[in-house]
Amino acid sequence: MQEEIVDQDVALFEALTRVLVGVAWDSAHAAPVGVTFPQLRLLLILSDLGTVASARLAEVMGVNASSVTRLADKLEARGYVHRGADERNRSVVTLEVTNAGHDAVGNVMDRRHAALGAVLGRLAPEQRQAAADSARAFIAAAVAEPTVATSGPSPL
């Protein structure tokens, strides 16, 4: 009986995962025309990091430095990313999101927040509070679980 309960709980969280990934995927469609999902992912991560060495960005994203270079080339050509050099070591290439890039990230996040807010708005206040409390507890448990990557190469 206990195994069946765990399996039902896991199935519910799998369904929740599909919903949340769906919201993240749909929000990506608010990116400017021609910005691919990998490029958007770079913008989202870089927006969180601020100005950073391209090698560090590659590390955080979990990709090769050459992948970051190719993505940054396209984003720089469109005006979403600016390349620079580290003041202490001119051979280190830095990347930062431009104002246009921040606008693109803002549009994506606005769409995501609107979708999540709409779903939460369908819940009664006590259900919304219970959902928020459960989300906090689940995130705390995930952070404490060494087999779950909570600081990996996201965000989506």
Coordinates of C-alpha atoms in Angstrom, one line a residue, residues 32 38 40 42-43 52 57 69 80 84-85 94 104 107 109 124 126 131 138 143 145 148-151:
P32 CA 12.1 37.9 -30.2
P38 CA 19.4 27.7 -26.6
L40 CA 17.2 32.3 -24.9
L42 CA 21.9 31.7 -22.5
L43 CA 20.2 35.1 -22.1
V52 CA 30.8 37.1 -16.6
L57 CA 29.0 31.0 -18.5
T69 CA 30.9 31.5 -28.5
Y80 CA 21.2 41.2 -27.2
G84 CA 34.0 42.8 -23.4
A85 CA 37.3 42.0 -21.8
T94 CA 33.3 38.7 -20.9
A104 CA 13.7 40.1 -24.3
N107 CA 9.1 39.7 -22.0
M109 CA 9.5 36.2 -17.7
A124 CA -9.1 29.4 -3.6
E126 CA -6.4 28.5 1.2
A131 CA 0.4 25.2 -2.8
F138 CA 9.5 20.6 -1.9
V143 CA 18.1 21.4 -2.2
E145 CA 18.9 15.9 -1.6
V148 CA 18.9 16.3 -7.2
A149 CA 20.6 19.0 -9.2
T150 CA 19.0 22.3 -8.0
S151 CA 21.8 24.6 -9.2

